[in-house]
CSV table of C-alpha atoms and ligand atoms in Angstrom, one decimal:
chain,number,residue,atom,x,y,z
A,1,MET,CA,-32.4,-6.0,-55.6
A,2,LYS,CA,-29.7,-8.7,-55.7
A,3,ILE,CA,-26.4,-7.6,-55.5
A,4,GLY,CA,-22.7,-9.0,-55.3
A,5,ILE,CA,-20.4,-7.1,-53.5
A,6,VAL,CA,-16.6,-7.9,-54.5
A,7,CYS,CA,-13.9,-6.3,-52.3
A,8,TYR,CA,-10.9,-6.8,-50.1
A,9,PRO,CA,-12.1,-8.0,-47.1
A,10,THR,CA,-9.4,-6.7,-44.9
A,11,PHE,CA,-9.2,-3.2,-42.4
A,12,GLY,CA,-8.5,-0.9,-45.4
A,13,GLY,CA,-11.0,1.6,-46.2
A,14,SER,CA,-12.3,0.2,-49.7
A,15,GLY,CA,-13.2,-3.1,-47.9
A,16,VAL,CA,-14.6,-1.0,-44.8
A,17,VAL,CA,-17.1,1.2,-47.5
A,18,ALA,CA,-18.1,-1.9,-49.5
A,19,THR,CA,-18.8,-3.9,-46.2
A,20,GLU,CA,-21.0,-1.1,-44.5
A,21,LEU,CA,-22.6,-0.5,-48.0
A,22,GLY,CA,-23.7,-4.1,-48.3
A,23,MET,CA,-24.9,-4.5,-44.7
A,24,ALA,CA,-26.9,-0.9,-45.2
A,25,LEU,CA,-28.5,-2.5,-48.3
A,26,ALA,CA,-29.3,-5.6,-46.5
A,27,ASN,CA,-31.0,-3.6,-43.8
A,28,LYS,CA,-33.2,-2.1,-46.3
A,29,GLY,CA,-34.3,-5.5,-47.7
A,30,HIS,CA,-32.0,-6.0,-50.4
A,31,HIS,CA,-30.1,-9.4,-50.9
A,32,VAL,CA,-26.2,-8.9,-50.8
A,33,HIS,CA,-23.6,-11.4,-51.8
A,34,PHE,CA,-20.0,-10.6,-50.8
A,35,ILE,CA,-17.9,-12.6,-52.9
A,36,THR,CA,-14.0,-12.5,-51.7
A,37,TYR,CA,-11.2,-14.8,-50.4
A,38,LYS,CA,-12.2,-14.2,-46.7
A,39,GLN,CA,-15.2,-12.7,-44.7
A,40,PRO,CA,-14.9,-9.1,-44.6
A,41,VAL,CA,-13.5,-8.0,-41.0
A,42,ARG,CA,-16.4,-5.3,-40.6
A,43,LEU,CA,-19.0,-7.6,-41.6
A,44,ASP,CA,-20.6,-7.6,-37.9
A,45,PHE,CA,-24.3,-8.4,-38.4
A,46,ILE,CA,-26.0,-11.5,-39.3
A,47,SER,CA,-29.1,-11.5,-41.7
A,48,LYS,CA,-31.1,-13.4,-44.0
A,49,ASN,CA,-30.3,-10.9,-46.4
A,50,ILE,CA,-26.6,-11.3,-46.4
A,51,HIS,CA,-24.6,-14.2,-48.1
A,52,PHE,CA,-20.8,-14.7,-48.1
A,53,HIS,CA,-19.1,-16.7,-51.0
A,54,GLU,CA,-15.7,-17.3,-50.4
A,55,VAL,CA,-13.2,-17.5,-53.5
A,56,PHE,CA,-10.5,-20.4,-53.3
A,57,VAL,CA,-7.5,-20.6,-55.3
A,58,GLU,CA,-5.8,-23.8,-55.7
A,59,GLU,CA,-2.3,-24.3,-55.1
A,60,TYR,CA,-0.4,-25.8,-57.9
A,61,PRO,CA,3.3,-26.0,-58.1
A,62,LEU,CA,3.5,-24.6,-61.6
A,63,PHE,CA,2.1,-21.5,-60.6
A,64,HIS,CA,4.6,-18.7,-59.7
A,65,PHE,CA,1.6,-16.4,-59.0
A,66,GLN,CA,-1.6,-17.7,-57.9
A,67,PRO,CA,-4.5,-16.8,-60.5
A,68,TYR,CA,-6.9,-14.9,-58.2
A,69,GLU,CA,-8.8,-13.1,-60.8
A,70,LEU,CA,-10.0,-16.3,-62.6
A,71,ALA,CA,-11.2,-17.8,-59.5
A,72,LEU,CA,-12.8,-14.7,-58.6
A,73,SER,CA,-14.6,-14.3,-62.0
A,74,SER,CA,-15.5,-17.9,-62.0
A,75,LYS,CA,-17.1,-17.4,-58.6
A,76,MET,CA,-18.7,-14.5,-59.9
A,77,VAL,CA,-20.5,-16.2,-62.8
A,78,GLU,CA,-21.4,-19.1,-60.5
A,79,VAL,CA,-22.9,-17.0,-57.8
A,80,VAL,CA,-24.8,-14.5,-60.2
A,81,GLN,CA,-26.5,-17.7,-62.0
A,82,MET,CA,-27.1,-19.4,-58.8
A,83,TYR,CA,-28.8,-16.5,-56.8
A,84,ASN,CA,-29.9,-14.6,-60.1
A,85,LEU,CA,-27.9,-11.4,-59.0
A,86,GLU,CA,-28.5,-8.5,-61.0
A,87,ILE,CA,-25.7,-6.0,-60.4
A,88,LEU,CA,-21.9,-6.7,-59.1
A,89,HIS,CA,-20.7,-3.9,-57.3
A,90,VAL,CA,-16.9,-4.2,-57.4
A,91,HIS,CA,-14.7,-2.0,-55.0
A,92,TYR,CA,-11.3,-1.1,-55.9
A,93,ALA,CA,-10.3,-1.7,-59.8
A,94,ILE,CA,-7.5,-4.1,-59.4
A,95,PRO,CA,-8.0,-6.8,-60.2
A,96,HIS,CA,-11.9,-6.9,-59.0
A,97,ALA,CA,-13.2,-4.6,-62.3
A,98,TYR,CA,-11.0,-6.6,-64.5
A,99,ALA,CA,-12.3,-9.8,-63.1
A,100,ALA,CA,-15.9,-8.7,-63.2
A,101,TYR,CA,-15.6,-7.9,-66.9
A,102,MET,CA,-14.3,-11.3,-67.7
A,103,ALA,CA,-17.7,-12.5,-65.4
A,104,LYS,CA,-19.9,-10.1,-67.5
A,105,GLN,CA,-18.7,-11.7,-70.9
A,106,MET,CA,-18.9,-15.4,-69.9
A,107,LEU,CA,-22.3,-14.5,-68.4
A,108,LYS,CA,-23.4,-12.7,-71.6
A,109,GLU,CA,-22.7,-16.0,-73.4
A,110,LYS,CA,-25.1,-17.7,-71.5
A,111,GLY,CA,-27.6,-15.1,-72.1
A,112,ILE,CA,-27.4,-13.1,-68.5
A,113,ASP,CA,-26.8,-9.6,-69.0
A,114,ILE,CA,-25.2,-8.8,-65.6
A,115,LYS,CA,-24.4,-4.9,-64.7
A,116,VAL,CA,-21.3,-4.0,-63.3
A,117,VAL,CA,-20.7,-0.9,-61.1
A,118,THR,CA,-17.0,-0.2,-60.3
A,119,THR,CA,-16.1,1.9,-57.4
A,120,LEU,CA,-12.5,3.5,-57.6
A,121,HIS,CA,-11.1,3.9,-54.1
A,122,GLY,CA,-7.7,5.6,-54.3
A,123,THR,CA,-4.4,3.7,-54.8
A,124,ASP,CA,-6.2,1.8,-57.7
A,125,ILE,CA,-5.9,4.8,-59.4
A,126,THR,CA,-2.8,6.7,-58.0
A,127,LEU,CA,-0.2,4.8,-56.5
A,128,VAL,CA,-0.6,1.5,-58.2
A,129,GLY,CA,-3.3,1.7,-60.9
A,130,SER,CA,-1.8,4.2,-63.2
A,131,HIS,CA,1.7,2.2,-63.0
A,132,PRO,CA,2.3,1.0,-66.6
A,133,ASN,CA,1.9,-2.5,-65.6
A,134,TYR,CA,-1.6,-2.1,-64.8
A,135,LYS,CA,-2.8,0.9,-66.6
A,136,THR,CA,-3.9,-0.7,-69.7
A,137,ALA,CA,-6.1,-3.1,-67.9
A,138,VAL,CA,-7.6,-0.6,-65.5
A,139,GLU,CA,-8.4,1.9,-68.0
A,140,PHE,CA,-10.0,-1.0,-70.2
A,141,SER,CA,-12.2,-2.1,-67.1
A,142,ILE,CA,-13.0,1.4,-65.9
A,143,ASN,CA,-14.5,2.2,-69.5
A,144,ASN,CA,-16.1,-1.2,-69.7
A,145,SER,CA,-18.0,-1.0,-66.6
A,146,ASP,CA,-21.8,0.1,-66.8
A,147,ILE,CA,-21.4,2.6,-64.0
A,148,VAL,CA,-18.3,4.2,-62.6
A,149,THR,CA,-18.2,5.8,-59.2
A,150,THR,CA,-15.2,7.4,-57.3
A,151,VAL,CA,-15.2,8.4,-53.8
A,152,SER,CA,-14.2,12.1,-53.9
A,153,GLU,CA,-13.9,14.6,-56.7
A,154,SER,CA,-10.3,14.9,-56.4
A,155,LEU,CA,-10.3,11.1,-56.9
A,156,LYS,CA,-12.5,11.5,-60.1
A,157,GLN,CA,-10.1,14.3,-61.5
A,158,ASP,CA,-7.2,12.2,-60.7
A,159,THR,CA,-8.7,9.4,-62.8
A,160,LEU,CA,-9.6,11.8,-65.8
A,161,ARG,CA,-6.0,13.1,-65.8
A,162,LEU,CA,-3.9,9.7,-65.4
A,163,PHE,CA,-6.2,7.7,-67.7
A,164,ASN,CA,-8.1,8.1,-71.1
A,165,ILE,CA,-11.8,7.9,-69.7
A,166,THR,CA,-14.4,7.3,-72.3
A,167,ASN,CA,-16.8,6.3,-69.3
A,168,GLU,CA,-18.9,8.9,-66.9
A,169,ILE,CA,-17.7,9.1,-63.7
A,170,HIS,CA,-20.1,9.7,-60.7
A,171,VAL,CA,-18.9,11.0,-57.4
A,172,ILE,CA,-20.2,9.5,-54.2
A,173,HIS,CA,-18.8,10.1,-51.1
A,174,ASN,CA,-17.9,7.6,-48.4
A,175,PHE,CA,-20.2,7.8,-45.4
A,176,ILE,CA,-20.7,6.8,-41.9
A,177,ASP,CA,-23.6,5.0,-40.2
A,178,PHE,CA,-24.1,7.0,-37.3
A,179,GLU,CA,-25.9,4.1,-35.4
A,180,LYS,CA,-22.4,3.0,-34.9
A,181,TYR,CA,-21.4,6.2,-33.4
A,182,PRO,CA,-23.8,7.1,-30.4
A,183,GLU,CA,-22.9,9.9,-28.4
A,184,ILE,CA,-20.7,7.9,-25.6
A,185,SER,CA,-21.1,9.3,-22.1
A,186,SER,CA,-17.8,10.0,-20.2
A,187,SER,CA,-18.6,7.4,-17.6
A,188,GLU,CA,-18.7,4.8,-20.5
A,189,CYS,CA,-15.6,6.0,-22.4
A,190,GLN,CA,-13.2,5.4,-19.5
A,191,ARG,CA,-10.6,7.9,-20.6
A,192,ASN,CA,-8.5,7.0,-17.5
A,193,THR,CA,-7.9,3.6,-18.4
A,194,ILE,CA,-5.6,5.3,-21.0
A,195,ALA,CA,-4.4,8.9,-19.8
A,196,ASN,CA,-4.3,10.8,-16.7
A,197,ASP,CA,-6.8,13.4,-16.2
A,198,ASN,CA,-4.5,16.1,-17.5
A,199,GLU,CA,-3.5,14.4,-20.4
A,200,ARG,CA,-5.1,15.0,-23.9
A,201,ILE,CA,-5.4,11.8,-26.1
A,202,ILE,CA,-4.2,12.0,-29.7
A,203,THR,CA,-4.9,9.1,-32.3
A,204,HIS,CA,-3.8,7.7,-35.7
A,205,ILE,CA,-5.5,5.0,-37.4
A,206,SER,CA,-4.0,3.3,-40.7
A,207,ASN,CA,-2.1,0.2,-42.2
A,208,LEU,CA,1.1,2.0,-41.4
A,209,ARG,CA,2.2,1.6,-44.9
A,210,PRO,CA,4.8,4.5,-46.2
A,211,VAL,CA,1.7,6.5,-47.9
A,212,LYS,CA,0.4,7.1,-44.6
A,213,ARG,CA,3.8,8.8,-43.3
A,214,ALA,CA,3.3,7.4,-39.8
A,215,ALA,CA,6.8,8.6,-39.1
A,216,ASP,CA,5.5,12.1,-39.1
A,217,VAL,CA,2.5,11.2,-36.6
A,218,ILE,CA,5.4,10.4,-34.1
A,219,ALA,CA,7.0,13.7,-35.3
A,220,ILE,CA,4.0,15.7,-34.6
A,221,PHE,CA,3.3,13.9,-31.4
A,222,ASN,CA,6.6,14.4,-30.0
A,223,LYS,CA,6.3,18.3,-30.8
A,224,ILE,CA,2.9,18.5,-29.2
A,225,GLN,CA,3.7,16.4,-26.0
A,226,GLN,CA,6.3,18.9,-25.1
A,227,LYS,CA,3.9,21.7,-24.9
A,228,ILE,CA,0.7,19.6,-23.9
A,229,PRO,CA,0.8,16.4,-21.6
A,230,SER,CA,-0.6,14.1,-23.9
A,231,LYS,CA,-0.9,9.9,-25.1
A,232,LEU,CA,-0.8,8.7,-28.5
A,233,LEU,CA,-3.1,5.9,-29.4
A,234,LEU,CA,-1.8,3.8,-32.6
A,235,VAL,CA,-4.3,1.8,-34.4
A,236,GLY,CA,-3.6,-0.5,-37.1
A,237,GLU,CA,-0.7,-2.9,-38.4
A,238,GLY,CA,1.8,-2.7,-41.2
A,239,PRO,CA,5.2,-2.4,-42.5
A,240,ASP,CA,6.3,0.6,-40.9
A,241,ARG,CA,5.4,-0.2,-37.3
A,242,GLU,CA,8.7,-1.5,-36.3
A,243,HIS,CA,10.3,1.6,-37.4
A,244,LEU,CA,7.9,3.5,-35.5
A,245,GLU,CA,8.7,1.8,-32.4
A,246,PHE,CA,12.6,2.7,-32.8
A,247,GLN,CA,11.9,6.2,-33.8
A,248,ALA,CA,9.6,6.5,-30.4
A,249,LYS,CA,12.2,4.9,-28.3
A,250,GLU,CA,14.9,7.4,-29.6
A,251,LEU,CA,12.8,10.2,-29.0
A,252,GLY,CA,12.3,8.8,-25.6
A,253,ILE,CA,8.4,8.8,-25.9
A,254,LEU,CA,8.0,5.0,-26.3
A,255,ASP,CA,5.8,5.1,-22.7
A,256,LYS,CA,3.5,7.7,-24.2
A,257,ILE,CA,2.5,5.6,-27.3
A,258,LEU,CA,0.1,2.7,-27.2
A,259,PHE,CA,0.5,0.5,-30.3
A,260,LEU,CA,-3.0,-1.0,-30.4
A,261,GLY,CA,-2.8,-3.3,-33.7
A,262,ASN,CA,-5.7,-3.8,-35.8
A,263,SER,CA,-9.2,-3.0,-34.7
A,264,ASN,CA,-12.5,-3.3,-36.3
A,265,GLU,CA,-14.1,-1.5,-33.6
A,266,VAL,CA,-12.6,2.1,-34.0
A,267,ASN,CA,-15.7,3.5,-33.2
A,268,LYS,CA,-15.0,2.5,-29.7
A,269,LEU,CA,-11.7,3.4,-29.6
A,270,LEU,CA,-12.1,6.9,-31.0
A,271,CYS,CA,-14.5,7.7,-27.9
A,272,TYR,CA,-11.2,8.4,-26.4
A,273,SER,CA,-9.5,10.8,-28.7
A,274,ASP,CA,-9.0,14.6,-28.7
A,275,LEU,CA,-7.3,14.8,-31.8
A,276,PHE,CA,-6.8,12.6,-35.2
A,277,LEU,CA,-3.7,12.9,-37.2
A,278,LEU,CA,-3.6,12.0,-40.7
A,279,PRO,CA,-0.5,13.1,-42.2
A,280,SER,CA,-0.7,11.0,-45.4
A,281,GLN,CA,1.4,11.6,-48.7
A,282,THR,CA,-2.2,10.9,-50.6
A,283,GLU,CA,-5.7,10.0,-49.6
A,284,SER,CA,-8.5,10.1,-52.0
A,285,PHE,CA,-10.7,10.6,-49.3
A,286,GLY,CA,-9.5,9.6,-45.9
A,287,LEU,CA,-12.1,7.5,-44.5
A,288,ALA,CA,-10.2,7.3,-40.9
A,289,ALA,CA,-10.5,11.2,-40.6
A,290,LEU,CA,-14.3,10.9,-41.2
A,291,GLU,CA,-14.6,8.0,-38.9
A,292,ALA,CA,-12.7,10.2,-36.2
A,293,MET,CA,-14.9,13.3,-36.9
A,294,ALA,CA,-18.0,11.1,-36.8
A,295,ALA,CA,-16.7,10.3,-33.1
A,296,ARG,CA,-16.3,14.0,-32.2
A,297,THR,CA,-12.6,14.5,-33.0
A,298,PRO,CA,-11.1,17.4,-34.6
A,299,VAL,CA,-8.5,16.2,-37.4
A,300,ILE,CA,-5.1,17.5,-38.3
A,301,SER,CA,-4.2,16.4,-41.9
A,302,THR,CA,-2.4,17.1,-44.7
A,303,ASN,CA,-4.0,18.9,-47.7
A,304,ALA,CA,-3.4,16.0,-50.3
A,305,GLY,CA,-6.1,14.4,-52.6
A,306,GLY,CA,-9.4,14.4,-51.4
A,307,LEU,CA,-8.9,15.5,-47.6
A,308,PRO,CA,-9.9,19.1,-48.1
A,309,GLU,CA,-13.5,17.7,-49.2
A,310,VAL,CA,-13.7,16.1,-45.7
A,311,ASN,CA,-11.6,18.2,-43.3
A,312,ILE,CA,-12.5,21.8,-43.4
A,313,GLN,CA,-9.6,24.3,-42.3
A,314,GLY,CA,-10.2,26.1,-39.2
A,315,VAL,CA,-13.5,24.6,-38.6
A,316,THR,CA,-13.3,20.3,-38.1
A,317,GLY,CA,-9.3,20.8,-37.9
A,318,PHE,CA,-6.2,21.9,-40.0
A,319,LEU,CA,-4.8,21.1,-43.2
A,320,SER,CA,-0.8,21.3,-44.0
A,321,ASN,CA,1.5,20.7,-46.7
A,322,VAL,CA,2.6,16.9,-46.8
A,323,GLY,CA,5.8,16.6,-44.5
A,324,ASP,CA,5.3,20.0,-42.7
A,325,THR,CA,5.1,18.6,-39.0
A,326,ASP,CA,6.0,21.8,-37.6
A,327,ASP,CA,2.6,23.4,-39.1
A,328,MET,CA,0.7,20.3,-38.1
A,329,ALA,CA,2.1,20.2,-34.4
A,330,LYS,CA,1.4,24.0,-33.9
A,331,ASN,CA,-2.2,23.5,-35.2
A,332,GLY,CA,-2.7,20.4,-32.9
A,333,ILE,CA,-1.4,22.6,-30.1
A,334,TYR,CA,-3.7,25.5,-31.1
A,335,ILE,CA,-6.8,23.1,-30.6
A,336,LEU,CA,-5.5,21.2,-27.6
A,337,GLU,CA,-4.6,24.1,-25.3
A,338,ASN,CA,-7.9,25.6,-25.1
A,339,THR,CA,-10.6,23.4,-23.7
A,340,ASP,CA,-13.5,25.6,-25.0
A,341,ARG,CA,-11.9,25.8,-28.4
A,342,LEU,CA,-11.3,22.1,-28.1
A,343,GLN,CA,-14.9,21.7,-27.6
A,344,GLN,CA,-16.0,23.9,-30.5
A,345,PHE,CA,-13.7,21.8,-32.9
A,346,LYS,CA,-15.5,18.6,-31.8
A,347,GLN,CA,-18.7,20.1,-32.2
A,348,ASN,CA,-17.8,21.1,-35.6
A,349,ALA,CA,-16.4,17.8,-36.7
A,350,VAL,CA,-19.5,15.8,-35.6
A,351,ALA,CA,-21.7,18.3,-37.8
A,352,GLN,CA,-19.4,17.9,-40.7
A,353,ALA,CA,-19.4,14.4,-40.6
A,354,LYS,CA,-23.2,14.4,-40.6
A,355,GLN,CA,-23.0,15.8,-44.3
A,356,PHE,CA,-21.8,12.3,-44.8
A,357,SER,CA,-24.1,10.2,-42.8
A,358,LEU,CA,-25.4,6.7,-44.5
A,359,GLN,CA,-29.0,8.4,-45.1
A,360,ASN,CA,-27.7,11.0,-47.3
A,361,VAL,CA,-25.3,8.8,-49.2
A,362,LEU,CA,-27.1,5.5,-49.6
A,363,PRO,CA,-29.9,7.0,-51.8
A,364,ALA,CA,-26.9,8.0,-54.4
A,365,TYR,CA,-25.9,4.3,-54.9
A,366,LYS,CA,-29.4,3.1,-55.2
A,367,LYS,CA,-30.3,5.7,-57.8
A,368,LEU,CA,-27.3,4.4,-60.1
A,369,TYR,CA,-28.4,0.9,-59.2
A,370,ARG,CA,-31.7,1.7,-60.9
A,371,LYS,CA,-30.2,3.6,-63.6
A,372,VAL,CA,-28.4,0.8,-64.8
A,373,CYS,CA,-31.1,-1.7,-63.8
A,374,PRO,CA,-34.3,0.0,-64.1
A,375,ASN,CA,-36.1,-3.6,-63.7
A,376,CYS,CA,-34.2,-4.7,-61.0
A,377,CYS,CA,-36.3,-6.1,-58.2
B,1,GMT,O1,-5.3,2.8,-49.1
B,1,GMT,C1,-5.2,2.0,-50.0
B,1,GMT,O2,-4.1,1.5,-50.7
B,1,GMT,C2,-6.4,1.7,-50.8
B,1,GMT,C3,-7.8,2.0,-50.0
B,1,GMT,C4,-7.9,1.1,-48.9
B,1,GMT,O3,-8.7,-0.2,-49.3
B,1,GMT,O4,-7.7,1.2,-48.1
B,1,GMT,O5,-7.9,3.2,-49.3
B,1,GMT,C5,-8.3,4.2,-50.2
B,1,GMT,O6,-9.7,4.0,-50.0
B,1,GMT,C6,-10.5,4.5,-49.0
B,1,GMT,C7,-11.9,4.3,-48.8
B,1,GMT,O7,-12.5,4.7,-50.0
B,1,GMT,C8,-10.1,6.2,-48.8
B,1,GMT,O8,-10.8,6.5,-47.6
B,1,GMT,C9,-8.7,6.3,-48.5
B,1,GMT,O9,-8.3,7.6,-48.8
B,1,GMT,C10,-7.8,5.5,-50.0
B,1,GMT,N1,-6.6,5.7,-49.6
B,1,GMT,C11,-5.7,6.2,-50.4
B,1,GMT,O10,-5.9,7.0,-51.4
B,1,GMT,C12,-4.3,6.1,-50.2
């Protein structure tokens, strides 16, 4: 098949899923064309089947806002024609599904029937997409896609609740490529570069935006470290970073926290980790939690959105109400205070993550591609 993938090329989960999907399809011999404004950060291998097409937006003094959708839909039309693409798979509705609809109409005029698959990822529906400023266009683009998928059952229900949806919605969970998560021996994973032998290592990875409630991460860690010697690895960059440093300084725990910035090798960083914290306000799925579990790390999360589809209460970790940092700290201590118990949670975490392995999930996408495009080669 010849597939165009449109996504945000940044560290966010939707871009990661889109990029991993594209690489997996290319590995299976399909021709994949990424169409976006920058090379996706997770695009880490070269293949004759992978192409990248950059979307440029010309600056012009008249424009207060740069017309990215226009440039994107024009680029989609150009690439579809040039490479005879059969499917455009767009990740994150805003503005990708809308731009794909425009591309589809333009191509129809040229006698080309491109199929549009839209994958909804979360805030394109919940925090942002359902805002009155966007709702009409998002609803229209969902209803006019050839196929629509969500990354969790919870996000499907949110979509049906927040919009007037006339299209079928297919749930395809996010996935993990386990080849990137080999069991790393303790000698390879040099924990002592980060923590003393008696310390546990706790991790949080996010874009440090308010929805992630990273201040709760610091609060939970503060409570845990009073009982259990530990270090916190904070991976990611975002608007809340500075505030977190002040919060940690005030609590007198700044020296126990490592701010590591953005990383496209989270699989390697997670090898150090004994516990992962994800106290988000909302999370359609929580790819970061799944990545942690794939690296044998139990998860302390909220019970918001799709998190209960990933993290299993009392098995792979624990789930608490949003903002209940006491409960999250208590559960974290329970896991960390006993080494045998910690090992059991680690085993459970990786076993649950295997349910979401690439091998299990990729066929679901391919089935939908075939459904919408039975003659695709
Ligand atoms: O967080 C966002 O604003 C959007 C998006 C992203 O690009 O990171 O994250 C969403 O998509 C991920 C991949 O499907 C999910 O794992 C995240 O849970 C989801 N974020 C939210 O729902 C807040």
